[in-house]
Coordinates of C-alpha atoms in Angstrom, one line a residue:
M4 CA 14.8 29.3 121.5
N5 CA 14.2 25.6 122.2
T6 CA 14.1 23.6 118.9
S7 CA 14.4 20.1 120.4
H8 CA 10.8 19.2 119.5
H9 CA 11.7 19.9 115.8
T10 CA 14.4 17.3 115.7
N11 CA 11.9 14.4 116.2
T12 CA 11.6 12.8 112.7
Q13 CA 8.1 11.5 113.6
N14 CA 6.9 15.0 113.8
P15 CA 4.5 15.6 110.9
G16 CA 5.3 19.3 111.1
L17 CA 9.0 18.4 110.3
I18 CA 8.1 16.8 107.0
K19 CA 6.1 19.9 106.1
V20 CA 9.1 22.1 107.0
W21 CA 11.5 20.0 104.8
I22 CA 9.0 20.1 101.9
S23 CA 8.7 23.8 102.3
A24 CA 12.6 24.1 102.4
F25 CA 12.6 22.2 99.0
R26 CA 10.7 25.3 97.7
P27 CA 8.3 23.4 95.4
R28 CA 7.4 26.6 93.5
T29 CA 10.9 26.7 92.0
L30 CA 10.6 23.2 90.6
P31 CA 8.5 23.9 87.5
L32 CA 11.5 25.9 86.3
A33 CA 13.8 22.9 86.6
L34 CA 11.3 20.8 84.6
S35 CA 11.0 23.4 81.9
C36 CA 14.5 23.0 80.5
I37 CA 14.2 19.2 80.5
G38 CA 10.8 19.4 78.9
M39 CA 12.1 21.7 76.2
G40 CA 15.1 19.4 75.5
G41 CA 12.6 16.4 75.3
F42 CA 10.2 18.2 72.9
M43 CA 13.1 19.3 70.6
A44 CA 14.4 15.7 70.5
A45 CA 10.9 14.4 69.7
A46 CA 10.4 17.0 67.0
N47 CA 13.6 15.8 65.4
G48 CA 12.9 12.1 65.8
F49 CA 15.3 11.3 68.7
F50 CA 12.9 11.0 71.7
N51 CA 14.0 8.6 74.5
A52 CA 11.6 8.4 77.4
T53 CA 14.0 6.7 79.9
V54 CA 16.7 9.4 79.3
V55 CA 14.1 12.2 79.7
A56 CA 12.8 10.6 83.0
L57 CA 16.3 10.3 84.4
C58 CA 17.0 13.9 83.3
I59 CA 13.9 15.0 85.2
F60 CA 15.0 13.2 88.4
T61 CA 18.5 14.5 88.2
T62 CA 17.4 18.0 87.7
L63 CA 14.9 18.0 90.5
F64 CA 17.5 16.6 92.9
L65 CA 19.9 19.4 91.8
Q66 CA 17.2 22.1 92.1
I67 CA 16.3 20.9 95.6
L68 CA 20.0 20.7 96.5
S69 CA 20.4 24.3 95.3
N70 CA 17.4 25.4 97.4
L71 CA 18.7 23.8 100.6
A72 CA 22.1 25.2 100.0
N73 CA 20.5 28.6 99.4
D74 CA 18.6 28.3 102.7
Y75 CA 21.7 27.3 104.6
G76 CA 24.0 29.9 102.8
D77 CA 21.7 32.9 103.1
S78 CA 21.3 32.2 106.8
K79 CA 25.1 31.8 107.2
H80 CA 25.9 35.0 105.2
G81 CA 23.1 37.1 106.7
A82 CA 20.9 37.6 103.6
D83 CA 18.1 35.8 105.5
S84 CA 18.0 38.4 108.3
V85 CA 14.8 39.8 109.9
H86 CA 14.9 42.4 107.1
R87 CA 14.2 39.8 104.4
E88 CA 10.6 40.0 103.1
G89 CA 10.1 36.8 101.1
P90 CA 8.8 33.5 102.4
V91 CA 10.3 32.2 105.7
R92 CA 13.6 30.3 105.4
A93 CA 13.9 27.1 107.5
V94 CA 17.4 27.7 109.0
Q95 CA 16.8 31.4 109.7
A96 CA 13.5 30.6 111.5
G97 CA 15.2 27.8 113.6
L98 CA 12.8 25.2 112.1
I99 CA 15.8 23.1 110.7
Q100 CA 19.2 23.2 112.4
A101 CA 22.1 24.3 110.2
E102 CA 23.7 20.9 110.8
Q103 CA 20.6 19.1 109.7
M104 CA 20.4 21.3 106.6
K105 CA 24.0 20.3 105.8
K106 CA 23.0 16.6 106.0
G107 CA 20.1 17.3 103.7
M108 CA 22.5 18.9 101.2
I109 CA 24.7 15.8 101.3
V110 CA 21.7 13.5 100.7
F111 CA 20.6 15.5 97.7
S112 CA 24.2 15.8 96.3
L113 CA 24.4 12.0 96.4
L114 CA 20.9 11.6 94.9
S115 CA 21.9 14.0 92.1
L116 CA 25.1 12.0 91.5
V117 CA 23.6 8.6 91.5
S118 CA 20.7 9.7 89.3
G119 CA 23.2 11.5 87.0
L120 CA 25.5 8.5 86.7
L121 CA 22.5 6.2 85.9
L122 CA 21.4 8.7 83.2
L123 CA 24.8 8.8 81.6
W124 CA 25.0 5.0 81.6
V125 CA 21.6 4.7 80.0
A126 CA 22.5 7.4 77.4
F127 CA 26.0 6.4 76.5
G128 CA 26.6 2.8 77.7
T129 CA 30.1 1.6 77.9
E130 CA 30.9 2.6 74.3
G131 CA 30.6 6.4 74.7
M132 CA 33.2 6.6 77.5
L133 CA 34.5 10.0 76.4
L134 CA 31.0 11.5 76.3
F135 CA 30.3 9.8 79.6
L136 CA 33.2 11.5 81.3
L137 CA 32.5 14.9 79.6
F138 CA 28.9 14.8 80.9
L139 CA 30.1 13.6 84.3
V140 CA 32.3 16.8 84.6
L141 CA 29.2 18.8 83.6
G142 CA 27.2 17.1 86.3
L143 CA 29.8 17.7 88.9
A144 CA 29.9 21.3 87.8
S145 CA 26.1 21.5 88.3
I146 CA 26.4 20.1 91.8
W147 CA 29.2 22.6 92.6
A148 CA 27.1 25.5 91.1
A149 CA 24.0 24.4 93.1
I150 CA 25.9 24.5 96.4
N151 CA 28.2 27.5 95.8
Y152 CA 25.4 29.8 94.6
T153 CA 25.0 31.1 98.2
A154 CA 26.5 28.4 100.5
G155 CA 30.2 28.6 99.6
D156 CA 32.9 30.7 101.2
N157 CA 32.8 33.1 98.2
P158 CA 29.2 32.6 97.0
Y159 CA 28.9 33.8 93.4
G160 CA 25.2 34.7 94.0
Y161 CA 26.5 37.5 96.2
A162 CA 28.8 38.8 93.5
G163 CA 25.8 39.1 91.1
L164 CA 26.8 36.2 88.9
G165 CA 23.6 34.3 89.7
D166 CA 22.0 35.4 86.4
I167 CA 24.8 34.0 84.3
F168 CA 24.8 30.7 86.1
V169 CA 21.0 30.4 85.8
F170 CA 21.2 31.2 82.1
I171 CA 23.9 28.6 81.5
F172 CA 22.4 25.8 83.6
F173 CA 18.6 26.3 83.2
G174 CA 19.0 27.3 79.6
L175 CA 22.0 26.0 77.6
V176 CA 23.1 23.0 79.7
G177 CA 19.5 21.9 80.6
V178 CA 18.0 22.1 77.1
L179 CA 21.0 21.2 75.0
G180 CA 22.2 18.5 77.4
T181 CA 18.8 16.8 77.4
Y182 CA 18.7 17.0 73.7
F183 CA 22.2 15.7 73.2
L184 CA 21.7 12.8 75.7
Q185 CA 18.9 11.5 73.4
A186 CA 20.2 12.5 69.9
Q187 CA 24.0 12.1 70.6
A188 CA 24.3 15.1 68.3
L189 CA 23.4 18.8 68.3
E190 CA 21.3 20.8 65.9
A191 CA 22.4 24.4 65.8
T192 CA 18.8 25.7 65.8
V193 CA 18.1 24.0 69.1
I194 CA 20.2 26.8 70.7
L195 CA 17.2 29.1 70.3
P196 CA 14.7 27.1 72.4
A197 CA 17.6 26.8 74.9
L198 CA 17.8 30.6 75.0
V199 CA 14.1 30.8 75.7
C200 CA 14.5 28.7 78.8
G201 CA 17.6 30.6 79.8
F202 CA 16.0 34.1 79.5
F203 CA 12.8 33.1 81.3
S204 CA 14.7 31.4 84.1
V205 CA 16.8 34.6 84.6
A206 CA 13.4 36.5 84.7
V207 CA 12.3 34.3 87.6
L208 CA 15.5 35.0 89.5
N209 CA 15.2 38.7 88.7
V210 CA 11.8 38.9 90.2
N211 CA 13.2 37.2 93.3
N212 CA 16.1 39.7 93.4
I213 CA 14.0 42.8 92.9
R214 CA 11.8 41.6 95.7
D215 CA 14.8 41.0 98.0
I216 CA 16.6 44.2 97.0
N217 CA 16.5 45.9 100.4
S218 CA 17.6 42.9 102.5
D219 CA 20.3 42.0 99.9
V220 CA 21.8 45.5 100.2
L221 CA 22.0 45.1 103.9
A222 CA 23.7 41.7 103.5
G223 CA 26.2 42.9 101.0
K224 CA 24.6 40.6 98.3
R225 CA 25.4 42.4 95.0
S226 CA 22.7 40.9 92.8
I227 CA 22.0 42.5 89.4
P228 CA 19.0 44.6 90.8
V229 CA 21.2 45.8 93.7
R230 CA 23.8 46.8 91.1
L231 CA 21.4 48.4 88.7
G232 CA 18.9 49.9 91.2
P233 CA 15.2 49.2 91.2
K234 CA 14.2 51.2 88.1
R235 CA 16.9 49.8 85.8
A236 CA 16.4 46.3 87.2
R237 CA 12.8 46.6 85.8
V238 CA 14.0 47.7 82.4
Y239 CA 16.4 44.7 82.5
H240 CA 13.4 42.5 83.3
V241 CA 11.4 43.7 80.3
L242 CA 14.5 43.1 78.1
I243 CA 14.9 39.6 79.3
L244 CA 11.3 38.7 78.7
F245 CA 11.4 40.2 75.2
S246 CA 14.6 38.3 74.4
G247 CA 13.0 35.0 75.5
V248 CA 9.9 35.6 73.3
L249 CA 12.1 36.8 70.4
S250 CA 14.2 33.6 70.6
A251 CA 11.0 31.5 70.3
F252 CA 9.8 33.4 67.2
A253 CA 13.3 33.1 65.7
Y254 CA 13.3 29.3 66.0
V255 CA 9.8 28.9 64.5
L256 CA 10.7 31.2 61.5
L257 CA 13.9 29.3 60.9
T258 CA 12.3 25.9 61.0
Y259 CA 8.7 26.7 59.8
E260 CA 6.6 23.8 58.6
S261 CA 3.1 24.3 60.1
P262 CA 1.1 27.1 61.9
W263 CA 1.0 24.8 65.0
Q264 CA 4.5 25.9 65.7
F265 CA 3.1 29.3 66.8
L266 CA 1.0 27.6 69.5
F267 CA 3.2 29.2 72.2
V268 CA 1.7 32.6 71.2
L269 CA -1.3 31.7 73.5
T270 CA 1.0 32.2 76.6
L271 CA 2.2 35.7 75.5
P272 CA -0.5 37.5 77.6
L273 CA 0.9 35.7 80.7
V274 CA 4.4 37.0 79.8
L275 CA 2.9 40.4 79.4
V276 CA 1.1 40.2 82.7
N277 CA 4.5 39.4 84.4
G278 CA 6.3 42.3 82.7
V279 CA 3.6 44.9 83.5
N280 CA 3.3 43.9 87.1
V281 CA 7.0 43.7 87.9
W282 CA 7.3 47.1 86.3
R283 CA 4.4 48.5 88.4
K284 CA 4.5 46.8 91.8
Q285 CA 7.0 48.3 94.3
T286 CA 6.7 46.4 97.5
S287 CA 8.2 42.9 98.2
K288 CA 4.8 41.6 99.1
E289 CA 3.2 42.8 95.9
L290 CA 6.1 41.3 93.8
D291 CA 6.2 37.9 95.5
P292 CA 3.3 36.3 93.6
Y293 CA 5.0 37.1 90.2
L294 CA 7.9 34.8 91.1
K295 CA 5.6 31.7 91.0
Q296 CA 3.6 33.2 88.1
M297 CA 6.7 33.5 86.0
A298 CA 7.9 30.0 86.8
M299 CA 4.4 28.6 85.9
T300 CA 4.3 30.8 82.7
T301 CA 7.7 29.4 81.7
L302 CA 6.4 25.8 82.1
L303 CA 3.3 26.5 80.1
F304 CA 5.2 28.3 77.4
V305 CA 7.5 25.3 77.1
L306 CA 4.6 22.9 76.9
L307 CA 2.8 24.8 74.2
F308 CA 6.0 25.6 72.3
G309 CA 7.1 22.0 72.5
I310 CA 3.7 20.5 71.5
G311 CA 3.6 23.0 68.6
Q312 CA 7.0 21.7 67.2
V313 CA 6.0 18.0 67.6
L314 CA 2.6 18.4 65.9

């Protein structure tokens, strides 16, 4: 297949291809954990707009890096074969050369690093050197996790550890990190909103993995749904959603001051829609829309939950 015409950077189609490789529909999820950390800081009187803005940039760069690494890695390890039924992947389809994709990964690694260093400098200055270094290690771990999910030599996504990493980075690190960078302290109760983001992010990944279950089996990718089987993967899905909602209620009951704090209840029908449809739909094509639906539901849930705590 001749792909020389794709290498011309003036090609408007190429920009489209790259933007699609960034997987814009996964980005709301990255914003959700930062939003949650921002809202929690605001509710406790610690809001810092500059820190939150830099958190958003750093997280978006990391998420795009992860998506590019995923595109590159799945093509390299064979999960993006002709059997895969999700959206087209750029390297697999020959739209972006593997070497170009690697360069893209380097660019976004550097963007994440620069943005992250700036963030730590704004948050801690020169005084908080120990915290600066601690968070730098966390940031480098995030870059490592983004790349090695599927692109490393022993990708942990293939061992079925994706859920744990997503829970840690999109839940605990994302929310508590954003909160701490503003407050320079941690409130124990903030762990509960962090759990909400963690569980809901795992739910998005789980929809993705149930959808790709057949091609993952062929590629030797031992995701949780591959390990559990389709039926139990759906039970697992309902449990994750329930745990996320439960964490939200637990936080409000522990910190209750006004009925506004229950504003997030308005999004519960959307969570229910996701649970019911993932339970019922069987084919990859039918499941695919519920990936984006869960990502958007998470963002909306965080917005209403956060606004409710601030009011």
